[in-house]
PDB file of C-alpha atoms in Angstrom:
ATOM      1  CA  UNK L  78       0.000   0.000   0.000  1.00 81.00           C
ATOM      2  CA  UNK L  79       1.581   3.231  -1.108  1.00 91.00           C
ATOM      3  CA  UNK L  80       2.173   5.913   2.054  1.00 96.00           C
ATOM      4  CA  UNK L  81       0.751   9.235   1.051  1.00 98.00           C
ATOM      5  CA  UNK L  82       0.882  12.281   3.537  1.00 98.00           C
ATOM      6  CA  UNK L  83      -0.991  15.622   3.002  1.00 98.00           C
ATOM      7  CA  UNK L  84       0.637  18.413   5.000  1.00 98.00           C
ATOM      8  CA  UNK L  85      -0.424  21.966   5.816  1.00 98.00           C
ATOM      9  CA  UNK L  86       1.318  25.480   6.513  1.00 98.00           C
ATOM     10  CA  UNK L  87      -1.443  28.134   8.811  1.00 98.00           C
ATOM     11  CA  UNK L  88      -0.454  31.864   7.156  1.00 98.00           C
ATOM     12  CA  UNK L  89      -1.884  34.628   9.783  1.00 98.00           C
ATOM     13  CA  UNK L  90      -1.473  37.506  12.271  1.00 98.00           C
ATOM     14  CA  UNK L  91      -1.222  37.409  15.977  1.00 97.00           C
ATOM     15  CA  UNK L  92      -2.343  39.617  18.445  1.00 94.00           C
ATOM     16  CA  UNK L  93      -2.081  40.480  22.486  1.00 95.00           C
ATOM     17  CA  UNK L  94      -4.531  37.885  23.339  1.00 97.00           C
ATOM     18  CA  UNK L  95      -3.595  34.209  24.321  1.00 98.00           C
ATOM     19  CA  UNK L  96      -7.081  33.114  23.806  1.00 98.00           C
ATOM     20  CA  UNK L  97      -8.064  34.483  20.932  1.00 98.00           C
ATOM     21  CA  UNK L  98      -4.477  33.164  19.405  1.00 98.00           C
ATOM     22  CA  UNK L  99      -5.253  29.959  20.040  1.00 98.00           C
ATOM     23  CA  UNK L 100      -9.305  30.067  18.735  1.00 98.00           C
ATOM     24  CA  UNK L 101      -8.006  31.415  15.840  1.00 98.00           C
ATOM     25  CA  UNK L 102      -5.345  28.708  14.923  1.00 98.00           C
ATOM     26  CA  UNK L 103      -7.780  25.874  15.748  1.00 98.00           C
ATOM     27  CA  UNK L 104      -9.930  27.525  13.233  1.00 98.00           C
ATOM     28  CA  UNK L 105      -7.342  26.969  10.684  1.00 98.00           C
ATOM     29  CA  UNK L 106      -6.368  24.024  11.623  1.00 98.00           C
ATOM     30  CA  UNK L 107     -10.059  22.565  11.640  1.00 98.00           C
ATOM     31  CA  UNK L 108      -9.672  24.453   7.998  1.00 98.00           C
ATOM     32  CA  UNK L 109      -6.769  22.769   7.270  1.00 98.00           C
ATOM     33  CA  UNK L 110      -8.147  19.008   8.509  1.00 98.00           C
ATOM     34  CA  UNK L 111     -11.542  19.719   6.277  1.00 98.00           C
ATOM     35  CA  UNK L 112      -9.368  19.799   3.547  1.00 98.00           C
ATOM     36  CA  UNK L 113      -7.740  15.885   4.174  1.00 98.00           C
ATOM     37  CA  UNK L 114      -4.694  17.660   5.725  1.00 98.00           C
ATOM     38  CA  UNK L 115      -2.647  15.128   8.071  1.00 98.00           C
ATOM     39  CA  UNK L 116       0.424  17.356   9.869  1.00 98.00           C
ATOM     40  CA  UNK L 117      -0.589  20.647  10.038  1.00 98.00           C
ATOM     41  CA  UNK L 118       2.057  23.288  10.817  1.00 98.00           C
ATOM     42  CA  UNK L 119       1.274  26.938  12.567  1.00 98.00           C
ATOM     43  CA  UNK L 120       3.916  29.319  12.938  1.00 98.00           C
ATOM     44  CA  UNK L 121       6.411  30.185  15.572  1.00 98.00           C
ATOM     45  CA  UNK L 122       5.488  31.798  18.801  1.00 98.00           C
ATOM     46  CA  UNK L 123       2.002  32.286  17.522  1.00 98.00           C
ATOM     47  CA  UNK L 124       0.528  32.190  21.297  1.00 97.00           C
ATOM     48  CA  UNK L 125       1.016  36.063  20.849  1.00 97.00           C
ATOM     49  CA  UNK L 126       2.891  38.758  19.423  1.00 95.00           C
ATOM     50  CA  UNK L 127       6.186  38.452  18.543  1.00 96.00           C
ATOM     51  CA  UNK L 128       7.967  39.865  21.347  1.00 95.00           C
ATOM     52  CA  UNK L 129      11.754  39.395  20.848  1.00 95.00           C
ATOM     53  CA  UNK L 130      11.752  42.721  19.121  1.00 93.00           C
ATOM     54  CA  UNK L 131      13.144  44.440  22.505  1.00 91.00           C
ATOM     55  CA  UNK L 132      14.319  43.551  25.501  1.00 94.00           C
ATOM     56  CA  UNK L 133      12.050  43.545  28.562  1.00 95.00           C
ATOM     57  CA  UNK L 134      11.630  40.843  31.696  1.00 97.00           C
ATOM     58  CA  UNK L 135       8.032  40.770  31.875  1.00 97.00           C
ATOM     59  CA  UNK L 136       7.530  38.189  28.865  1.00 97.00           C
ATOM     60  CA  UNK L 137       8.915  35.558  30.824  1.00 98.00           C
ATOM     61  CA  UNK L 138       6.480  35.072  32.299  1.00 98.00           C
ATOM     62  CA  UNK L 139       4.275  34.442  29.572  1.00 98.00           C
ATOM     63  CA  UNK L 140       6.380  30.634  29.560  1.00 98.00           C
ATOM     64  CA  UNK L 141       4.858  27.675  30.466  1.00 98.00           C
ATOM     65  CA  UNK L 142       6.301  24.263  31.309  1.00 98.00           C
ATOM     66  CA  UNK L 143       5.559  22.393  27.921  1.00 98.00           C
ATOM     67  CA  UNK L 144       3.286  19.962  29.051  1.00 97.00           C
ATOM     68  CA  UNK L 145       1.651  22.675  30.789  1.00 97.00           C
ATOM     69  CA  UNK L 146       1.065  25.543  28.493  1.00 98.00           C
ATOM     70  CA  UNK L 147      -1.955  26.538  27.365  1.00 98.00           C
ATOM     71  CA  UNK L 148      -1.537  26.165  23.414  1.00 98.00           C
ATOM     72  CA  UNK L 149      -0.510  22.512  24.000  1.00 98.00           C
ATOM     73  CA  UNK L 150      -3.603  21.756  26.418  1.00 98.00           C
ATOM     74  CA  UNK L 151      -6.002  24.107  24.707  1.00 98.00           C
ATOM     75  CA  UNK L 152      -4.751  22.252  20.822  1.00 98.00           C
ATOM     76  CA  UNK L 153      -3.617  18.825  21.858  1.00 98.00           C
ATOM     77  CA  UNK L 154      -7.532  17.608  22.592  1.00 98.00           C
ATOM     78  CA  UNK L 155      -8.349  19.216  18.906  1.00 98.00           C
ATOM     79  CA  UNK L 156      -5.052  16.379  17.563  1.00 98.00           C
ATOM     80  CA  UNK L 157      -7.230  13.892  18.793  1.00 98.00           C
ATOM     81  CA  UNK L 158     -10.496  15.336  17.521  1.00 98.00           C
ATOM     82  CA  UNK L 159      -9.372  15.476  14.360  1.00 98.00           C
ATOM     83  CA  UNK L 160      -7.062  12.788  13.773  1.00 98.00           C
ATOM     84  CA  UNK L 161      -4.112  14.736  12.880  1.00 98.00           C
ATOM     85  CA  UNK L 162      -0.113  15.562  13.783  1.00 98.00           C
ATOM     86  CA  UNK L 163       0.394  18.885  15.274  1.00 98.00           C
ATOM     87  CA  UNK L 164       3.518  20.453  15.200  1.00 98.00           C
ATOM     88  CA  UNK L 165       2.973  23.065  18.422  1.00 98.00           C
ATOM     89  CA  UNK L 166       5.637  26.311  19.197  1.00 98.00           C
ATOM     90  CA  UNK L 167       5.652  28.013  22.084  1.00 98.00           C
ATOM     91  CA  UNK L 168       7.408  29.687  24.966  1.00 98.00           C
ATOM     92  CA  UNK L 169       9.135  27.084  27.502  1.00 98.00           C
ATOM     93  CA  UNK L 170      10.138  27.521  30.770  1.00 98.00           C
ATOM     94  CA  UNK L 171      11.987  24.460  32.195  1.00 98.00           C
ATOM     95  CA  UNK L 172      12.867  25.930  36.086  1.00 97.00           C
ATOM     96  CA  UNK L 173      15.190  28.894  35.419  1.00 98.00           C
ATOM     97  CA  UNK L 174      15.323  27.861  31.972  1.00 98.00           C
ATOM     98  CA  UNK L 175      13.498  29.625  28.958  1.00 98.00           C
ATOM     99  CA  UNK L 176      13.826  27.538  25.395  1.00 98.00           C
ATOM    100  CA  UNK L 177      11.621  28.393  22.377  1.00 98.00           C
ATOM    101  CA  UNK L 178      10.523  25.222  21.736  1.00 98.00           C
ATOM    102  CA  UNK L 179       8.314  22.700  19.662  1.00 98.00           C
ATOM    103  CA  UNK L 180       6.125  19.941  21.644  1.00 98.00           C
ATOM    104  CA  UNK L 181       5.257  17.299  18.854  1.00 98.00           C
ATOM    105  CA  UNK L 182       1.157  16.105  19.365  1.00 98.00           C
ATOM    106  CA  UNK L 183       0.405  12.770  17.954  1.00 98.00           C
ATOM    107  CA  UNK L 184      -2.791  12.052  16.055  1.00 98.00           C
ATOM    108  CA  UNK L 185      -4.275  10.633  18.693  1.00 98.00           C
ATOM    109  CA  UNK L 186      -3.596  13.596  21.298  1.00 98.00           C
ATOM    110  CA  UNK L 187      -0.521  12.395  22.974  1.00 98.00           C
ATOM    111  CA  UNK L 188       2.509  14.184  23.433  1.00 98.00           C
ATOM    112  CA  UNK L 189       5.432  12.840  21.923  1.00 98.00           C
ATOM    113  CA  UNK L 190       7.858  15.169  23.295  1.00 98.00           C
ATOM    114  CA  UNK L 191       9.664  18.654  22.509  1.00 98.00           C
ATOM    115  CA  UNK L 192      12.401  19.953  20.785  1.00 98.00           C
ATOM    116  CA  UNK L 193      14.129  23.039  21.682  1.00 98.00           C
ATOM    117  CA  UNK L 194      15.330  25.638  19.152  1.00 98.00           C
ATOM    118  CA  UNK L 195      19.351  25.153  18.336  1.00 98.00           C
ATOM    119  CA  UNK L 196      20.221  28.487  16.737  1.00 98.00           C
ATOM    120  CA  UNK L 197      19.344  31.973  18.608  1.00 98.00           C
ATOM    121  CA  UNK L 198      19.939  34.718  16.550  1.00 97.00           C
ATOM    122  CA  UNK L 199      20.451  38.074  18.111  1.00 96.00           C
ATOM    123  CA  UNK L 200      19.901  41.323  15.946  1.00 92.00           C
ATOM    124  CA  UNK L 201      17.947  44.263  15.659  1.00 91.00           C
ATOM    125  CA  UNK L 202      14.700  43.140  15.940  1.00 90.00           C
ATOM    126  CA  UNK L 203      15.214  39.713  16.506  1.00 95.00           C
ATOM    127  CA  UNK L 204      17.040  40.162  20.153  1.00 96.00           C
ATOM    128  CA  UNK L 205      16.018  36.230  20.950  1.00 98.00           C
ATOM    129  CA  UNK L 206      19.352  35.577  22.887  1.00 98.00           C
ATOM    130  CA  UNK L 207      17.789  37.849  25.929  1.00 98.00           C
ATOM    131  CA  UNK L 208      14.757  35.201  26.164  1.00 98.00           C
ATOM    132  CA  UNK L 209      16.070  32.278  25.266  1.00 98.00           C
ATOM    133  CA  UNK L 210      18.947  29.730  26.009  1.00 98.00           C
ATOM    134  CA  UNK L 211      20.678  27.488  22.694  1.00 98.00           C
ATOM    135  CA  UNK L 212      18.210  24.453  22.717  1.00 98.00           C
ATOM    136  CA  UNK L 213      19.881  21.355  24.293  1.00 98.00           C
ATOM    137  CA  UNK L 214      17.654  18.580  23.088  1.00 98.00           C
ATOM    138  CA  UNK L 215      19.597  18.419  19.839  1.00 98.00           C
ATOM    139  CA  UNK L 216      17.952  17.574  16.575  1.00 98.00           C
ATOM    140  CA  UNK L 217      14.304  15.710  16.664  1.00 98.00           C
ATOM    141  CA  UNK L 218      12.539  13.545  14.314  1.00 98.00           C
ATOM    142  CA  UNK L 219       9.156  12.310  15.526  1.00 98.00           C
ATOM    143  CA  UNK L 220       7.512   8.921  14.205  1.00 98.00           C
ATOM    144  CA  UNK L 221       4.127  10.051  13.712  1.00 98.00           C
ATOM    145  CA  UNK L 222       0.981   8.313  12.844  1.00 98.00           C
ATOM    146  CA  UNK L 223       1.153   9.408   9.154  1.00 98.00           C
ATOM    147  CA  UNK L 224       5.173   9.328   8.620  1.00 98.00           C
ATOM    148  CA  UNK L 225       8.754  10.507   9.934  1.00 98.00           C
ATOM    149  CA  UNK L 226       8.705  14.251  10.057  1.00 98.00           C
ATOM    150  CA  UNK L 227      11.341  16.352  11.457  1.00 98.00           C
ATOM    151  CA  UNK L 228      10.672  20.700  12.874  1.00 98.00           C
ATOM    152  CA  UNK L 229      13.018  23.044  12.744  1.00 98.00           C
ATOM    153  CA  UNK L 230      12.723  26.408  13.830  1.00 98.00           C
ATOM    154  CA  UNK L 231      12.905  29.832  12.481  1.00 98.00           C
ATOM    155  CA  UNK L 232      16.826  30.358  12.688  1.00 97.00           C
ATOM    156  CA  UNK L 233      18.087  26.667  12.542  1.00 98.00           C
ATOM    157  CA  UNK L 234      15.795  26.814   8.639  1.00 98.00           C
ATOM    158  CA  UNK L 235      19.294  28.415   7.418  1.00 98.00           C
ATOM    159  CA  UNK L 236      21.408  26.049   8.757  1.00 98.00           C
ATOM    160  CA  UNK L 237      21.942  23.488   6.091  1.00 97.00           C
ATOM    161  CA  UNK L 238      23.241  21.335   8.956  1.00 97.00           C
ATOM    162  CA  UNK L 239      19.924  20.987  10.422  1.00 98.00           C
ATOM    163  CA  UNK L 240      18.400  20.048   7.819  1.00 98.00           C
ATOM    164  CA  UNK L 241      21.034  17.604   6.853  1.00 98.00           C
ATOM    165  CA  UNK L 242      21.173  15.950  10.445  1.00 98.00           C
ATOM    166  CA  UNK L 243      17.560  15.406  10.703  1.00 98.00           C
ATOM    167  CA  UNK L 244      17.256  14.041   6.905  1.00 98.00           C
ATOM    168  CA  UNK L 245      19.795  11.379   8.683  1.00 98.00           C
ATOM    169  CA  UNK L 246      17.939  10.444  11.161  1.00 98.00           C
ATOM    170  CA  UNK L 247      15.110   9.393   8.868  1.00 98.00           C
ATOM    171  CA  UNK L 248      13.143  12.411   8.597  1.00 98.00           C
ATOM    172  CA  UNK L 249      10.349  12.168   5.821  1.00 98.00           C
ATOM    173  CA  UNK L 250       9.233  15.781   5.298  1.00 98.00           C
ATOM    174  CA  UNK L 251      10.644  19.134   7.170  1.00 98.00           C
ATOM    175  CA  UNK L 252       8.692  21.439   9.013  1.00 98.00           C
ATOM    176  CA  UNK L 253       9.969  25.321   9.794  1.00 98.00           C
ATOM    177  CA  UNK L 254       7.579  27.430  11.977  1.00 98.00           C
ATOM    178  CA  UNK L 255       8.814  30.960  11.579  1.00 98.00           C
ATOM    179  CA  UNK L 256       8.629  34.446  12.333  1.00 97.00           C
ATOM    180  CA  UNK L 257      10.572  36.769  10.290  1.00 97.00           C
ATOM    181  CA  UNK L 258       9.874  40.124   8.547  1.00 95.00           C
ATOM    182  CA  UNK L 259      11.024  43.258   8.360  1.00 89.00           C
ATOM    183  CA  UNK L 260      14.695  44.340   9.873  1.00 87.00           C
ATOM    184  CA  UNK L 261      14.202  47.298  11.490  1.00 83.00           C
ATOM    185  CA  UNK L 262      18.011  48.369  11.073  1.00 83.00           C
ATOM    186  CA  UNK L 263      17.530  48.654   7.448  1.00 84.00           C
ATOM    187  CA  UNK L 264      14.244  49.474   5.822  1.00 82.00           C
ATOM    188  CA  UNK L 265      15.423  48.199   2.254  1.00 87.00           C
ATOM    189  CA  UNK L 266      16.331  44.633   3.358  1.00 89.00           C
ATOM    190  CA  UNK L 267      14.055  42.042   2.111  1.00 92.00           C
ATOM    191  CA  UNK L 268      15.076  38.632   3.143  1.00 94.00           C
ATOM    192  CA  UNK L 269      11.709  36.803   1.477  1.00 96.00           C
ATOM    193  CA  UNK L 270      13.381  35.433  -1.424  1.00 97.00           C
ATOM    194  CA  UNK L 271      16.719  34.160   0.445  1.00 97.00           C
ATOM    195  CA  UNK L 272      14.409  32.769   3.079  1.00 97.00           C
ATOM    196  CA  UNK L 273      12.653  30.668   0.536  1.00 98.00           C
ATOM    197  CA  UNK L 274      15.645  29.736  -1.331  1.00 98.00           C
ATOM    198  CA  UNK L 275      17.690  28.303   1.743  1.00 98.00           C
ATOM    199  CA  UNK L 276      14.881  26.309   2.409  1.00 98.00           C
ATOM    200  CA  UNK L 277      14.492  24.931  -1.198  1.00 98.00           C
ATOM    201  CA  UNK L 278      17.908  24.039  -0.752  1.00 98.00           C
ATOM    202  CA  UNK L 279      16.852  21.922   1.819  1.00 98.00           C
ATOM    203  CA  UNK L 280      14.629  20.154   0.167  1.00 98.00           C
ATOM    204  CA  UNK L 281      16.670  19.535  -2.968  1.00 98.00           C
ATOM    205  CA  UNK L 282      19.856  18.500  -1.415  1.00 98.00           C
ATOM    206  CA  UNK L 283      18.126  15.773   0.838  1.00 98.00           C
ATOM    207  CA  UNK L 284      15.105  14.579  -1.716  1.00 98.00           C
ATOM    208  CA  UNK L 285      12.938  16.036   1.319  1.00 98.00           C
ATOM    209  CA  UNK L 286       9.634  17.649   1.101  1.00 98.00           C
ATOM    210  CA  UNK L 287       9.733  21.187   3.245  1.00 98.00           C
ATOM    211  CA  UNK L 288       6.797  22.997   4.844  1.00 98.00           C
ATOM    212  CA  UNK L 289       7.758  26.754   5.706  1.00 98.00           C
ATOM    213  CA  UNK L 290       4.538  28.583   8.074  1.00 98.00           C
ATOM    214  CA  UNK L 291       5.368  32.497   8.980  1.00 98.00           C
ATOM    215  CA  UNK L 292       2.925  34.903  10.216  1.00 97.00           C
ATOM    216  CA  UNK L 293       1.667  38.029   8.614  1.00 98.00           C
ATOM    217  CA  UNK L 294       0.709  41.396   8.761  1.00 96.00           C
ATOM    218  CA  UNK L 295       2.118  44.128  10.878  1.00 95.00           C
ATOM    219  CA  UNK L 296       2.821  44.489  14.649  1.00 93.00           C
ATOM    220  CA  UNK L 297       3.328  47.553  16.724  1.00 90.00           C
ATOM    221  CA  UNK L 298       5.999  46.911  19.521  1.00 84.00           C
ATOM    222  CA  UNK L 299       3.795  46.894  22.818  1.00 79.00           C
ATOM    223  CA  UNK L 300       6.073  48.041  24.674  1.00 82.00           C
ATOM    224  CA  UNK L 301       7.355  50.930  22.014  1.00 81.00           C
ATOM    225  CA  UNK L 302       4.262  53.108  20.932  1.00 80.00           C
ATOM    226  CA  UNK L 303       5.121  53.875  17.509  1.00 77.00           C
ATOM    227  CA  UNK L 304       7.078  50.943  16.707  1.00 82.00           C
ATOM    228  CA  UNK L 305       6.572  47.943  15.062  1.00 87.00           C
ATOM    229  CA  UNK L 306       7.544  44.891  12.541  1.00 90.00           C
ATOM    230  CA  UNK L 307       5.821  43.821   9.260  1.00 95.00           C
ATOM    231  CA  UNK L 308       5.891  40.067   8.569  1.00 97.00           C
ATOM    232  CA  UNK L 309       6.246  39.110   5.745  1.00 96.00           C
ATOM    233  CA  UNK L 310       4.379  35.967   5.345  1.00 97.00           C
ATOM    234  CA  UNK L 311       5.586  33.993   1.756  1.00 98.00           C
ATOM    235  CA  UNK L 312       4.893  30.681   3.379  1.00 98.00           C
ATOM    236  CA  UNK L 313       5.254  27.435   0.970  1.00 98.00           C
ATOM    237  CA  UNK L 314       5.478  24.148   0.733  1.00 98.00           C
ATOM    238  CA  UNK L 315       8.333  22.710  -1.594  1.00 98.00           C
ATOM    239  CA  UNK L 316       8.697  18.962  -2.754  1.00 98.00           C
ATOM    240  CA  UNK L 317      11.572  16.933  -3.235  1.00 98.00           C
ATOM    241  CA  UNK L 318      12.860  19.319  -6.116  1.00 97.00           C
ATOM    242  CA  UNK L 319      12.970  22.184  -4.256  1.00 98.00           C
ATOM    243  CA  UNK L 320      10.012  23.310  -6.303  1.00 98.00           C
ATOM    244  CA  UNK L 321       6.912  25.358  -5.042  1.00 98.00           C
ATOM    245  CA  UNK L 322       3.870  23.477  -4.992  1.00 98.00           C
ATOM    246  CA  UNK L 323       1.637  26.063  -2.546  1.00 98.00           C
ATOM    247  CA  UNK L 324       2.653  29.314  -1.456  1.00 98.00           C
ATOM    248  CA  UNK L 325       1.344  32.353  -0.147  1.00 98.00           C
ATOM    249  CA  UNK L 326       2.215  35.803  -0.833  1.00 97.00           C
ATOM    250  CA  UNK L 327       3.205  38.304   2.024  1.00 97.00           C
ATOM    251  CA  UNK L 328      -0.530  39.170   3.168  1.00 96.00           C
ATOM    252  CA  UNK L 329      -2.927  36.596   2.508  1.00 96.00           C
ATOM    253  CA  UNK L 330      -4.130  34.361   5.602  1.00 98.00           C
ATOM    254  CA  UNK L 331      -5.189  30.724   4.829  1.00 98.00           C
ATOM    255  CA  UNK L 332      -3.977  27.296   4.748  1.00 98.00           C
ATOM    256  CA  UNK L 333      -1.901  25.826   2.237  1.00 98.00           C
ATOM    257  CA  UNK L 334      -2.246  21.964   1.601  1.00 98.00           C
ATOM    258  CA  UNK L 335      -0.252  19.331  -0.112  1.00 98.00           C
ATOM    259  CA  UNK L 336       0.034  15.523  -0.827  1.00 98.00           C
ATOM    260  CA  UNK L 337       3.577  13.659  -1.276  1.00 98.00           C
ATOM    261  CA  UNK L 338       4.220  10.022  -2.134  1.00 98.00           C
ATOM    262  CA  UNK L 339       6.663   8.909   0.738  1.00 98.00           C
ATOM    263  CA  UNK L 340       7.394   5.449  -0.825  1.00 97.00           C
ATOM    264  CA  UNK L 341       8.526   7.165  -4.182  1.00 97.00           C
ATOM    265  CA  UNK L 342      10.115   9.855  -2.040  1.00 98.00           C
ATOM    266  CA  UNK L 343      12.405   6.946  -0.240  1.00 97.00           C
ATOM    267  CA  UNK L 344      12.936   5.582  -3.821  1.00 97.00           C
ATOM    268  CA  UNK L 345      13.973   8.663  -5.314  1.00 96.00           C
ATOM    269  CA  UNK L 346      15.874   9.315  -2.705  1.00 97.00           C
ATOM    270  CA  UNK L 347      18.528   6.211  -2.698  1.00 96.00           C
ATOM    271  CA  UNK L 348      18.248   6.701  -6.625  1.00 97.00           C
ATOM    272  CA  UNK L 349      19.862  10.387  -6.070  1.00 96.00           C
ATOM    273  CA  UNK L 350      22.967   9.135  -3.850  1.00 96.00           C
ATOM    274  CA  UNK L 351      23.595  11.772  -1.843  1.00 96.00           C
ATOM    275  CA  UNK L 352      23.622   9.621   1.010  1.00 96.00           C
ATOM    276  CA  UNK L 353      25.627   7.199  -0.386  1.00 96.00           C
ATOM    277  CA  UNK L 354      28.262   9.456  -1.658  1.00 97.00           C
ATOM    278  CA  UNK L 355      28.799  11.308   1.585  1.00 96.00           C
ATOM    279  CA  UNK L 356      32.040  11.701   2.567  1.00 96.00           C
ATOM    280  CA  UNK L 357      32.030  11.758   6.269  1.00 95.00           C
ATOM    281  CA  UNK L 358      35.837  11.634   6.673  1.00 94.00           C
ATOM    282  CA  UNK L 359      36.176  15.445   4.609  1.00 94.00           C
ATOM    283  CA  UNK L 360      33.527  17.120   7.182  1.00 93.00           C
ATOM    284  CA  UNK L 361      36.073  17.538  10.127  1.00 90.00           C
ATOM    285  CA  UNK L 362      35.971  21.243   9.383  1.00 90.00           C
ATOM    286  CA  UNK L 363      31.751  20.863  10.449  1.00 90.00           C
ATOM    287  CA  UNK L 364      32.142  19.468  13.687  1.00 87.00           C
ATOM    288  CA  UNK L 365      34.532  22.174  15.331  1.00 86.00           C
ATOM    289  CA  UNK L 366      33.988  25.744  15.641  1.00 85.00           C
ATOM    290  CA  UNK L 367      36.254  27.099  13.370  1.00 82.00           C
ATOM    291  CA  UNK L 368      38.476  25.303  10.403  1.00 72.00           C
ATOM    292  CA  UNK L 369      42.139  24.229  11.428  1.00 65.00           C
TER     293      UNK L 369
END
């Protein structure tokens, strides 16, 4: 029996209130399931706004432990509902520790576990080092009901490391919640098109499927009247080519849907050889911080 999976990427804008966050993503994701969708991916942080714009204390304590926060009781019961995979991102706290984070929800409701974002940039805009520590449950792929998938997020989707490490460890499709937009240092810098490409590199150089979901629309700084960031939405979903097979542009909201054929994918991918042809004994220059 051939394995099919139909994935889905959630495009929208996020606002102050937890609540109405969460009721809105269900929606989509009810959406999403309507339309035969199996994994469905929101994007990163969407519990609110996206706050790592500045740096001030009181948003930790809008973390949760993972099994405890609110997105991942309020969403995990709708998993089960609905039959489906939910990729969930939210804000962790773990003690005195804060880790942007991932908790994987079976189709059946059950938590599988969480993975904890790698790579924290820190930049105008995108001051995430302040919030959160470098995620120490390394790299995560996540037998699910309806296939091997593996999440990366935001940052670690231009690492072609990530991407490589998980395709290893027998990830069948790639999933990148993210939340990137405008850089406020530098009003002509468009990263949309790079964003998209590094990701399509992905998916080429490891005969991997790759679901991208960013939010959209603009948000004024809450704690800076006058302030703000414009997302810049462009999610997609690429096959195994790299190729575009549903996007969005930067200001629709909506759910994007696709099918792949995991038994040709596995196929396809031996016939390629890029795992075969590795050369593990050139890469010492990957594993240490800086070339000898």
């Amino acid at each position: 029996m051939t394995r099919l999976i139909k994935v889905a990427a959630i495009q929208t804008a996020y606002g102050l209130d937890l609540d109405a966050n969460i009721k809105k993503t269900a929606d989509f994701i009810r959406q999403a399931a309507d339309q035969g969708a199996q994994v469905v991916l929101p994007s990163e942080l969407f519990q609110g706004p996206y706050f790592c714009v500045t740096q001030e204390e009181h948003w930790f304590a809008t973390a949760h432990p993972w099994r405890e926060h609110p997105c991942v009781t309020a969403l995990a019961p709708l998993a089960a509902e609905l039959g489906i995979v939910l990729p969930i991102s939210i804000y962790e706290r773990e003690g005195p520790h804060y880790f942007n984070s991932v908790v994987m929800i079976d189709a059946d409701g059950s938590p599988m576990g969480v993975y904890r974002k790698s790579h924290i940039p820190d930049g105008p805009g995108y001051q995430e080092k302040y919030y959160f520590r470098p995620g120490d449950t390394g790299f995560r792929v996540w037998d699910t009901r309806f296939g091997k998938v593996g999440v990366g997020i935001c940052w670690d989707q231009w690492y072609p490391e990530a991407a490589r490490a998980m395709a290893l460890m027998g990830a069948e499709v790639l999933f990148y919640p993210t939340a990137i937009g405008s850089e406020p240092h530098d009003e002509t810098l468009d990263t949309a098109a790079p964003w998209r490409r590094a990701m399509q590199g992905h998916a080429v150089s490891n005969v991997i499927p790759v679901v991208g979901a960013n939010r959209t629309g603009f948000e004024p700084w809450a704690d800076y009247p006058g302030g703000g960031q414009r997302f810049y939405g462009s999610s997609f979903i690429a096959d195994h080519r790299g190729d575009l097979v549903a996007e969005f542009g930067k200001d629709e909201e909506g759910v994007l849907t696709a099918q792949f054929d995991l038994d040709f994918l596995t196929t396809h991918r031996a016939a390629w050889g890029f795992f075969r042809d590795r050369r593990t004994d050139l890469y010492g220059a990957l594993a240490g911080p800086r070339p000898a």
